[in-house]
Structure formats: structure tokens, C-alpha cells
Amino acid sequence: MPFDARPQAPDAAPAEARNRRAVARWLLAVAGLIWVMVALGGATRLTGSGLSIMEWAPLSGALPPMSDAEWQRLYDLYRTIPQYQLVNAGFGLEGFKGIFWLEWSHRFWGRLIGFVYAGGLAWFWLRGRIPAGYKPRLLLLLALGGMQGLVGWIMVASGFEADRTAVSPYRLVIHLMLALLLFAMVLWTALTLLRPGPAPAEAKSLRAPLHAAAGLAMLTILAGGFVAGIRAGLDYNTFPLMDGRWVPEGYWRLTPLWQNLTQNIAAVQFNHRLLATLTLAAAFFAAFRARPLPAGRARHAAFALLGAIVLQYALGVATLLAVVPAWLGTLHQAVAVLVLTAATLALHATRRAARPGAIA
């Protein structure tokens, strides 16, 4: 991967090995926090809670409202936006509190991730425990985390525009994909610290099929972001046919044609279904290719990826047939991170040796 650091020599000093393990455990904890964050984001979106807080206050916003007057002020702000006027008009202060707490929890969790990451980075840095070559990468991850907070606010602000009752689907997809990129980079870095050497020679035959399955999985998640962004899962709630057809009527109804890929409910949902099915087929092929190989990380990773994709495919069908209840939609988004985890493990288990002197 492009952000691999130069592997350390197999005979690294015991202190260096301990430092690598300690930093890896810290990064795995951060990855777990990001996983929860993605699930909270899904719940926030599905319940329409994301627009309940109309202020971006990175520091003062860490505390919830502490008085009735502050609750009323925030509620009055919310009553000025289209979502309240067109969707939630008259649901009262108690109804507002219900959606507020979920969005506040989402933002609080983001602050927690920032605190754990920045605090851990400072602790390891000041004690000289960061392995050689990893400081630039860890600073890059810190910068990406800060950028994610800004992107999240830009996304939320799009929902305050006239005639909008939800955020821009394009900004939603950017926010989601940046979160997943950050998760994958943190996880990959932890794995490289724990297993700095290249993959064994027998894993080479799995590299191409696993890359194909992982790439299709990411395209499927990207397409799922647009399904979520335009609420395409609330239509065509049958499977495998869509309104009695394999390819839904009106697939190309929008002009210019590219808009169908992101704005046409029929096309967006069909693309997500098709990509998910191709991903499932690619995962089965990768697992088939892994069967004759000796037991090892690459073989285990291929079957783990297949299992995660089968689970996610079944959840996707169930979510569609149930017309996207919030709990099931949230679970579906959380398991997407499981698929990404399995894909990252599979790619790491089949990676090439880093170029001499390469640090990213």
C-alpha cells in the first residue's frame, strides 16, 4: 500500500518490538472507535437527527444544553430550517430532544476519537516510542481526522438550505468515504506494525482475486452511500426483481445521463444491487482459489472476506424487504465496516514487499 513504511529488520531490538506492539494496540483501539462512529452516523441519518444541531462549536459544543433557556434557544434555531417546517412541524421540545441527543452523541464520539488519537500520539511521541518512519504517517492520520470533522459540518450545513429536508447526498458520500478511508489507513498501519514483513510466496496467487473482491466491495459501499443519500431503499422493496423487472423501468430517465448514477432512485438502487452481487461472486471466487493453499493468513483472510460479504448481502436484502427500519439500516452500515475490515486484512495478507527506503 502507498502508506507503508519501510519494514524493520527481523532482528529488531526487543524495545522496538514492544513499541510497535503498543502503538499498534492504540491504533486498533482508535479503529474500533471509528467503527462505532460510522454506526452512529448511520443511526443519525436514518432517524433524521443530523440537522438538529445548527451550530458548529468544536469546543463549547462538547457540553450539552445545561438550562431550559439553552434548550429553547436551540429548538428555536431548529424551527427555522425546512426539515422542521416540512417534516417535524409541531413535534415540540421533547421531540426535538429525542433527535438532538443522537446527533450530540455522534459529535461527542467524534471528539472522543480526536482526544484518544491526539493524546495517544503525544504520549508516544514525547516518550520516543514511535517506531522509525511512522511519524509522518501518524501526523497525516491526525490531519485527516481533523478534516473529517470539517467535512461533517459542511455536510450538515447543506441540509439548512431552502427546500432541503436532508443533507446533500454528494456531501454525505464524501463524509462516509473519508471515514472509511481513515478507518482503513489506521487499521493498515496497525497491521503493518504487528506484521512488518511481506506476504508469504504462496499468497501471491490470491492477490488478484482478493484485490478484485475488495475493489468491488468499496464500489458497492460507495453506491450504498448514494442509496442512503437519496433514500432509494424506500422504493422497489422486492428482491431479486425490481417492480417485476430485472432492470427497472426508467433507468436512464434523467439527463444528462450521468445524473442517473447519483440521483435516479431506480438506477441508484439497481447499481447497488448489481455491484453487491458482483462482489459476492468475486468473494466466492477468491475463496475457491484459496481452498488448495496451506493454512495461513491469506487463506483465512479470503474466507473471512467471503463470510463478511455473505452476511452483508443478506442484511442488505433484509433491510430492503423490511423497508429500511432504522435499527436494521444502522446494522447494515455497521457491517459494511466489517466488510472493509476483512478486505483490509485480506489485502494486507497478500501485500508485496515495500520498496527499499519507502516511507509514506
GROMACS .gro file of C-alpha atoms in nm:
model
  360
    1MET     CA    1   0.000   0.000   0.000
    2PRO     CA    2   0.123   0.356  -0.066
    3PHE     CA    3   0.134   0.445   0.303
    4ASP     CA    4   0.351   0.150   0.401
    5ALA     CA    5   0.659   0.238   0.599
    6ARG     CA    6   0.988   0.059   0.548
    7PRO     CA    7   0.973  -0.277   0.731
    8GLN     CA    8   1.203  -0.317   1.024
    9ALA     CA    9   1.470  -0.586   1.028
   10PRO     CA   10   1.357  -0.921   1.172
   11ASP     CA   11   1.615  -0.891   1.448
   12ALA     CA   12   1.482  -0.557   1.578
   13ALA     CA   13   1.560  -0.487   1.940
   14PRO     CA   14   1.308  -0.608   2.199
   15ALA     CA   15   1.231  -0.248   2.298
   16GLU     CA   16   1.149  -0.161   1.938
   17ALA     CA   17   0.922  -0.464   1.912
   18ARG     CA   18   0.740  -0.362   2.231
   19ASN     CA   19   0.693  -0.011   2.096
   20ARG     CA   20   0.549  -0.146   1.770
   21ARG     CA   21   0.300  -0.362   1.958
   22ALA     CA   22   0.200  -0.078   2.190
   23VAL     CA   23   0.141   0.168   1.905
   24ALA     CA   24  -0.048  -0.099   1.711
   25ARG     CA   25  -0.281  -0.169   2.005
   26TRP     CA   26  -0.351   0.203   2.041
   27LEU     CA   27  -0.433   0.229   1.669
   28LEU     CA   28  -0.660  -0.075   1.685
   29ALA     CA   29  -0.850   0.094   1.969
   30VAL     CA   30  -0.886   0.407   1.755
   31ALA     CA   31  -1.011   0.194   1.465
   32GLY     CA   32  -1.273   0.043   1.694
   33LEU     CA   33  -1.388   0.391   1.794
   34ILE     CA   34  -1.417   0.491   1.427
   35TRP     CA   35  -1.625   0.178   1.364
   36VAL     CA   36  -1.872   0.287   1.633
   37MET     CA   37  -1.869   0.638   1.487
   38VAL     CA   38  -1.975   0.508   1.145
   39ALA     CA   39  -2.262   0.314   1.304
   40LEU     CA   40  -2.373   0.623   1.499
   41GLY     CA   41  -2.361   0.821   1.175
   42GLY     CA   42  -2.594   0.569   1.013
   43ALA     CA   43  -2.840   0.592   1.300
   44THR     CA   44  -2.825   0.971   1.288
   45ARG     CA   45  -2.904   0.973   0.918
   46LEU     CA   46  -3.183   0.717   0.936
   47THR     CA   47  -3.363   0.899   1.219
   48GLY     CA   48  -3.324   1.242   1.061
   49SER     CA   49  -3.129   1.364   1.364
   50GLY     CA   50  -2.831   1.511   1.184
   51LEU     CA   51  -2.979   1.858   1.135
   52SER     CA   52  -3.090   1.907   1.494
   53ILE     CA   53  -2.772   2.094   1.595
   54MET     CA   54  -2.730   2.404   1.380
   55GLU     CA   55  -2.405   2.530   1.528
   56TRP     CA   56  -2.050   2.409   1.479
   57ALA     CA   57  -1.881   2.461   1.813
   58PRO     CA   58  -1.583   2.224   1.837
   59LEU     CA   59  -1.506   2.320   2.198
   60SER     CA   60  -1.819   2.457   2.364
   61GLY     CA   61  -2.036   2.204   2.184
   62ALA     CA   62  -1.877   1.925   2.388
   63LEU     CA   63  -2.125   2.010   2.665
   64PRO     CA   64  -2.499   1.951   2.614
   65PRO     CA   65  -2.755   2.221   2.698
   66MET     CA   66  -2.747   2.290   3.073
   67SER     CA   67  -3.061   2.503   3.114
   68ASP     CA   68  -3.416   2.529   2.987
   69ALA     CA   69  -3.329   2.857   2.819
   70GLU     CA   70  -3.047   2.694   2.622
   71TRP     CA   71  -3.275   2.408   2.515
   72GLN     CA   72  -3.533   2.660   2.397
   73ARG     CA   73  -3.271   2.859   2.206
   74LEU     CA   74  -3.151   2.553   2.018
   75TYR     CA   75  -3.507   2.443   1.948
   76ASP     CA   76  -3.594   2.786   1.812
   77LEU     CA   77  -3.294   2.766   1.580
   78TYR     CA   78  -3.406   2.426   1.455
   79ARG     CA   79  -3.756   2.558   1.386
   80THR     CA   80  -3.612   2.792   1.121
   81ILE     CA   81  -3.499   2.518   0.883
   82PRO     CA   82  -3.704   2.333   0.619
   83GLN     CA   83  -3.672   1.994   0.791
   84TYR     CA   84  -3.874   2.120   1.087
   85GLN     CA   85  -4.126   2.307   0.875
   86LEU     CA   86  -4.183   2.025   0.624
   87VAL     CA   87  -4.124   1.710   0.833
   88ASN     CA   88  -4.131   1.772   1.208
   89ALA     CA   89  -4.356   2.076   1.249
   90GLY     CA   90  -4.520   2.081   1.590
   91PHE     CA   91  -4.334   1.787   1.744
   92GLY     CA   92  -4.242   2.004   2.041
   93LEU     CA   93  -3.939   2.046   2.259
   94GLU     CA   94  -3.947   1.683   2.377
   95GLY     CA   95  -3.945   1.560   2.019
   96PHE     CA   96  -3.654   1.789   1.946
   97LYS     CA   97  -3.461   1.649   2.242
   98GLY     CA   98  -3.508   1.299   2.102
   99ILE     CA   99  -3.324   1.379   1.780
  100PHE     CA  100  -3.081   1.620   1.946
  101TRP     CA  101  -2.930   1.359   2.178
  102LEU     CA  102  -2.844   1.122   1.894
  103GLU     CA  103  -2.668   1.394   1.694
  104TRP     CA  104  -2.493   1.522   2.008
  105SER     CA  105  -2.372   1.168   2.082
  106HIS     CA  106  -2.240   1.138   1.727
  107ARG     CA  107  -2.042   1.461   1.759
  108PHE     CA  108  -1.927   1.375   2.111
  109TRP     CA  109  -1.793   1.042   1.985
  110GLY     CA  110  -1.600   1.227   1.715
  111ARG     CA  111  -1.443   1.448   1.982
  112LEU     CA  112  -1.359   1.136   2.182
  113ILE     CA  113  -1.179   0.986   1.883
  114GLY     CA  114  -0.983   1.307   1.840
  115PHE     CA  115  -0.888   1.310   2.208
  116VAL     CA  116  -0.780   0.944   2.211
  117TYR     CA  117  -0.581   0.981   1.890
  118ALA     CA  118  -0.413   1.315   1.963
  119GLY     CA  119  -0.349   1.221   2.326
  120GLY     CA  120  -0.202   0.885   2.232
  121LEU     CA  121   0.012   1.036   1.960
  122ALA     CA  122   0.152   1.297   2.201
  123TRP     CA  123   0.219   1.031   2.466
  124PHE     CA  124   0.413   0.801   2.234
  125TRP     CA  125   0.592   1.091   2.064
  126LEU     CA  126   0.715   1.256   2.384
  127ARG     CA  127   0.846   0.923   2.515
  128GLY     CA  128   1.025   0.844   2.191
  129ARG     CA  129   0.822   0.527   2.139
  130ILE     CA  130   0.704   0.584   1.782
  131PRO     CA  131   0.884   0.337   1.552
  132ALA     CA  132   1.117   0.479   1.289
  133GLY     CA  133   0.942   0.604   0.977
  134TYR     CA  134   0.593   0.626   1.125
  135LYS     CA  135   0.577   0.987   1.247
  136PRO     CA  136   0.476   1.140   0.910
  137ARG     CA  137   0.204   0.881   0.862
  138LEU     CA  138   0.063   0.932   1.211
  139LEU     CA  139   0.056   1.308   1.156
  140LEU     CA  140  -0.123   1.252   0.825
  141LEU     CA  141  -0.389   1.047   1.004
  142LEU     CA  142  -0.430   1.328   1.257
  143ALA     CA  143  -0.480   1.580   0.977
  144LEU     CA  144  -0.733   1.354   0.802
  145GLY     CA  145  -0.926   1.318   1.126
  146GLY     CA  146  -0.947   1.694   1.165
  147MET     CA  147  -1.054   1.727   0.803
  148GLN     CA  148  -1.330   1.473   0.863
  149GLY     CA  149  -1.479   1.694   1.133
  150LEU     CA  150  -1.483   1.991   0.894
  151VAL     CA  151  -1.631   1.782   0.612
  152GLY     CA  152  -1.900   1.662   0.853
  153TRP     CA  153  -2.003   2.017   0.932
  154ILE     CA  154  -2.002   2.116   0.562
  155MET     CA  155  -2.230   1.817   0.502
  156VAL     CA  156  -2.469   1.915   0.782
  157ALA     CA  157  -2.481   2.276   0.665
  158SER     CA  158  -2.610   2.162   0.326
  159GLY     CA  159  -2.929   2.047   0.499
  160PHE     CA  160  -3.013   2.402   0.608
  161GLU     CA  161  -3.063   2.524   0.251
  162ALA     CA  162  -3.406   2.619   0.121
  163ASP     CA  163  -3.642   2.329   0.038
  164ARG     CA  164  -3.399   2.071   0.181
  165THR     CA  165  -3.504   1.826   0.449
  166ALA     CA  166  -3.181   1.624   0.442
  167VAL     CA  167  -2.814   1.678   0.365
  168SER     CA  168  -2.667   1.674   0.015
  169PRO     CA  169  -2.614   1.311  -0.095
  170TYR     CA  170  -2.282   1.407  -0.253
  171ARG     CA  171  -2.150   1.554   0.072
  172LEU     CA  172  -2.288   1.255   0.261
  173VAL     CA  173  -2.092   1.016   0.038
  174ILE     CA  174  -1.773   1.222   0.076
  175HIS     CA  175  -1.816   1.219   0.455
  176LEU     CA  176  -1.876   0.843   0.462
  177MET     CA  177  -1.591   0.754   0.227
  178LEU     CA  178  -1.344   0.974   0.416
  179ALA     CA  179  -1.443   0.799   0.739
  180LEU     CA  180  -1.387   0.460   0.578
  181LEU     CA  181  -1.055   0.569   0.428
  182LEU     CA  182  -0.941   0.688   0.770
  183PHE     CA  183  -1.051   0.358   0.927
  184ALA     CA  184  -0.867   0.152   0.665
  185MET     CA  185  -0.548   0.356   0.697
  186VAL     CA  186  -0.548   0.327   1.077
  187LEU     CA  187  -0.612  -0.047   1.057
  188TRP     CA  188  -0.347  -0.100   0.786
  189THR     CA  189  -0.089   0.090   0.991
  190ALA     CA  190  -0.162  -0.123   1.297
  191LEU     CA  191  -0.133  -0.443   1.093
  192THR     CA  192   0.198  -0.333   0.942
  193LEU     CA  193   0.336  -0.260   1.288
  194LEU     CA  194   0.235  -0.607   1.403
  195ARG     CA  195   0.347  -0.788   1.086
  196PRO     CA  196   0.610  -0.580   0.907
  197GLY     CA  197   0.727  -0.848   0.667
  198PRO     CA  198   0.581  -0.911   0.318
  199ALA     CA  199   0.326  -1.181   0.249
  200PRO     CA  200   0.449  -1.540   0.201
  201ALA     CA  201   0.509  -1.655  -0.155
  202GLU     CA  202   0.204  -1.883  -0.165
  203ALA     CA  203  -0.023  -1.581  -0.108
  204LYS     CA  204   0.072  -1.436  -0.447
  205SER     CA  205  -0.194  -1.638  -0.631
  206LEU     CA  206  -0.466  -1.476  -0.417
  207ARG     CA  207  -0.353  -1.119  -0.474
  208ALA     CA  208  -0.552  -1.053  -0.792
  209PRO     CA  209  -0.885  -1.215  -0.686
  210LEU     CA  210  -0.874  -1.054  -0.342
  211HIS     CA  211  -0.796  -0.713  -0.491
  212ALA     CA  212  -1.091  -0.758  -0.726
  213ALA     CA  213  -1.327  -0.854  -0.444
  214ALA     CA  214  -1.204  -0.570  -0.222
  215GLY     CA  215  -1.233  -0.315  -0.503
  216LEU     CA  216  -1.588  -0.424  -0.584
  217ALA     CA  217  -1.676  -0.411  -0.215
  218MET     CA  218  -1.565  -0.048  -0.197
  219LEU     CA  219  -1.763   0.040  -0.510
  220THR     CA  220  -2.066  -0.125  -0.353
  221ILE     CA  221  -2.025   0.080  -0.035
  222LEU     CA  222  -1.988   0.395  -0.246
  223ALA     CA  223  -2.308   0.309  -0.432
  224GLY     CA  224  -2.474   0.238  -0.096
  225GLY     CA  225  -2.386   0.590   0.013
  226PHE     CA  226  -2.596   0.728  -0.272
  227VAL     CA  227  -2.877   0.483  -0.187
  228ALA     CA  228  -2.875   0.631   0.163
  229GLY     CA  229  -2.836   0.988   0.041
  230ILE     CA  230  -3.148   0.985  -0.180
  231ARG     CA  231  -3.336   0.730   0.034
  232ALA     CA  232  -3.354   0.490  -0.259
  233GLY     CA  233  -3.407   0.195  -0.024
  234LEU     CA  234  -3.764   0.307   0.042
  235ASP     CA  235  -3.865   0.208  -0.312
  236TYR     CA  236  -3.859  -0.123  -0.503
  237ASN     CA  237  -3.884  -0.327  -0.184
  238THR     CA  238  -3.877  -0.665  -0.353
  239PHE     CA  239  -3.589  -0.895  -0.435
  240PRO     CA  240  -3.443  -1.001  -0.673
  241LEU     CA  241  -3.681  -0.824  -0.916
  242MET     CA  242  -3.750  -0.450  -0.912
  243ASP     CA  243  -4.117  -0.384  -0.983
  244GLY     CA  244  -4.131  -0.719  -1.164
  245ARG     CA  245  -3.826  -0.647  -1.380
  246TRP     CA  246  -3.457  -0.735  -1.361
  247VAL     CA  247  -3.363  -0.387  -1.481
  248PRO     CA  248  -3.609  -0.126  -1.356
  249GLU     CA  249  -3.805   0.088  -1.597
  250GLY     CA  250  -3.675   0.441  -1.622
  251TYR     CA  251  -3.310   0.360  -1.557
  252TRP     CA  252  -3.197   0.635  -1.797
  253ARG     CA  253  -3.482   0.882  -1.743
  254LEU     CA  254  -3.262   1.174  -1.628
  255THR     CA  255  -3.049   1.399  -1.846
  256PRO     CA  256  -2.759   1.442  -1.858
  257LEU     CA  257  -2.719   1.066  -1.833
  258TRP     CA  258  -2.456   1.073  -1.557
  259GLN     CA  259  -2.715   1.208  -1.313
  260ASN     CA  260  -2.888   0.870  -1.319
  261LEU     CA  261  -2.589   0.724  -1.131
  262THR     CA  262  -2.645   0.952  -0.831
  263GLN     CA  263  -2.998   1.097  -0.847
  264ASN     CA  264  -3.227   0.842  -1.012
  265ILE     CA  265  -3.375   0.615  -0.744
  266ALA     CA  266  -3.426   0.323  -0.982
  267ALA     CA  267  -3.074   0.341  -1.125
  268VAL     CA  268  -2.901   0.403  -0.792
  269GLN     CA  269  -3.068   0.107  -0.624
  270PHE     CA  270  -3.010  -0.122  -0.923
  271ASN     CA  271  -2.641  -0.029  -0.933
  272HIS     CA  272  -2.606  -0.106  -0.563
  273ARG     CA  273  -2.772  -0.446  -0.611
  274LEU     CA  274  -2.560  -0.528  -0.915
  275LEU     CA  275  -2.233  -0.429  -0.751
  276ALA     CA  276  -2.322  -0.623  -0.436
  277THR     CA  277  -2.390  -0.935  -0.644
  278LEU     CA  278  -2.063  -0.896  -0.836
  279THR     CA  279  -1.880  -0.850  -0.506
  280LEU     CA  280  -2.035  -1.168  -0.370
  281ALA     CA  281  -1.933  -1.361  -0.683
  282ALA     CA  282  -1.577  -1.225  -0.663
  283ALA     CA  283  -1.553  -1.322  -0.295
  284PHE     CA  284  -1.667  -1.677  -0.373
  285PHE     CA  285  -1.406  -1.699  -0.649
  286ALA     CA  286  -1.131  -1.575  -0.416
  287ALA     CA  287  -1.231  -1.829  -0.152
  288PHE     CA  288  -1.235  -2.103  -0.418
  289ARG     CA  289  -0.883  -2.009  -0.521
  290ALA     CA  290  -0.777  -2.016  -0.155
  291ARG     CA  291  -0.904  -2.369  -0.088
  292PRO     CA  292  -0.594  -2.563  -0.204
  293LEU     CA  293  -0.349  -2.331  -0.027
  294PRO     CA  294  -0.189  -2.428   0.305
  295ALA     CA  295  -0.339  -2.276   0.617
  296GLY     CA  296  -0.215  -1.923   0.665
  297ARG     CA  297  -0.321  -1.561   0.694
  298ALA     CA  298  -0.401  -1.520   0.325
  299ARG     CA  299  -0.622  -1.829   0.311
  300HIS     CA  300  -0.800  -1.737   0.634
  301ALA     CA  301  -0.846  -1.379   0.513
  302ALA     CA  302  -1.010  -1.498   0.189
  303PHE     CA  303  -1.269  -1.699   0.380
  304ALA     CA  304  -1.322  -1.418   0.633
  305LEU     CA  305  -1.390  -1.175   0.348
  306LEU     CA  306  -1.640  -1.416   0.195
  307GLY     CA  307  -1.817  -1.458   0.530
  308ALA     CA  308  -1.840  -1.082   0.586
  309ILE     CA  309  -1.976  -1.023   0.235
  310VAL     CA  310  -2.234  -1.304   0.265
  311LEU     CA  311  -2.354  -1.154   0.594
  312GLN     CA  312  -2.371  -0.804   0.446
  313TYR     CA  313  -2.554  -0.925   0.136
  314ALA     CA  314  -2.817  -1.100   0.348
  315LEU     CA  315  -2.855  -0.792   0.569
  316GLY     CA  316  -2.894  -0.572   0.261
  317VAL     CA  317  -3.177  -0.789   0.127
  318ALA     CA  318  -3.346  -0.798   0.469
  319THR     CA  319  -3.315  -0.420   0.506
  320LEU     CA  320  -3.469  -0.367   0.165
  321LEU     CA  321  -3.760  -0.608   0.220
  322ALA     CA  322  -3.834  -0.451   0.560
  323VAL     CA  323  -3.835  -0.100   0.402
  324VAL     CA  324  -3.527   0.019   0.591
  325PRO     CA  325  -3.616   0.024   0.961
  326ALA     CA  326  -3.366   0.241   1.147
  327TRP     CA  327  -3.216  -0.042   1.353
  328LEU     CA  328  -3.163  -0.268   1.052
  329GLY     CA  329  -3.027   0.012   0.836
  330THR     CA  330  -2.782   0.103   1.111
  331LEU     CA  331  -2.670  -0.259   1.139
  332HIS     CA  332  -2.625  -0.275   0.762
  333GLN     CA  333  -2.397   0.030   0.772
  334ALA     CA  334  -2.200  -0.111   1.066
  335VAL     CA  335  -2.144  -0.443   0.888
  336ALA     CA  336  -2.014  -0.250   0.586
  337VAL     CA  337  -1.720  -0.163   0.812
  338LEU     CA  338  -1.681  -0.535   0.887
  339VAL     CA  339  -1.653  -0.595   0.512
  340LEU     CA  340  -1.393  -0.319   0.489
  341THR     CA  341  -1.206  -0.474   0.782
  342ALA     CA  342  -1.200  -0.815   0.615
  343ALA     CA  343  -1.092  -0.659   0.285
  344THR     CA  344  -0.809  -0.471   0.456
  345LEU     CA  345  -0.692  -0.789   0.631
  346ALA     CA  346  -0.703  -0.976   0.300
  347LEU     CA  347  -0.504  -0.712   0.113
  348HIS     CA  348  -0.250  -0.689   0.392
  349ALA     CA  349  -0.208  -1.066   0.399
  350THR     CA  350  -0.119  -1.064   0.026
  351ARG     CA  351   0.079  -0.741   0.001
  352ARG     CA  352   0.407  -0.707  -0.185
  353ALA     CA  353   0.730  -0.616  -0.013
  354ALA     CA  354   0.778  -0.243   0.029
  355ARG     CA  355   1.035  -0.075  -0.193
  356PRO     CA  356   1.369  -0.015  -0.019
  357GLY     CA  357   1.358   0.311   0.172
  358ALA     CA  358   0.987   0.364   0.103
  359ILE     CA  359   0.810   0.563   0.375
  360ALA     CA  360   0.461   0.706   0.333
   0.00000   0.00000   0.00000
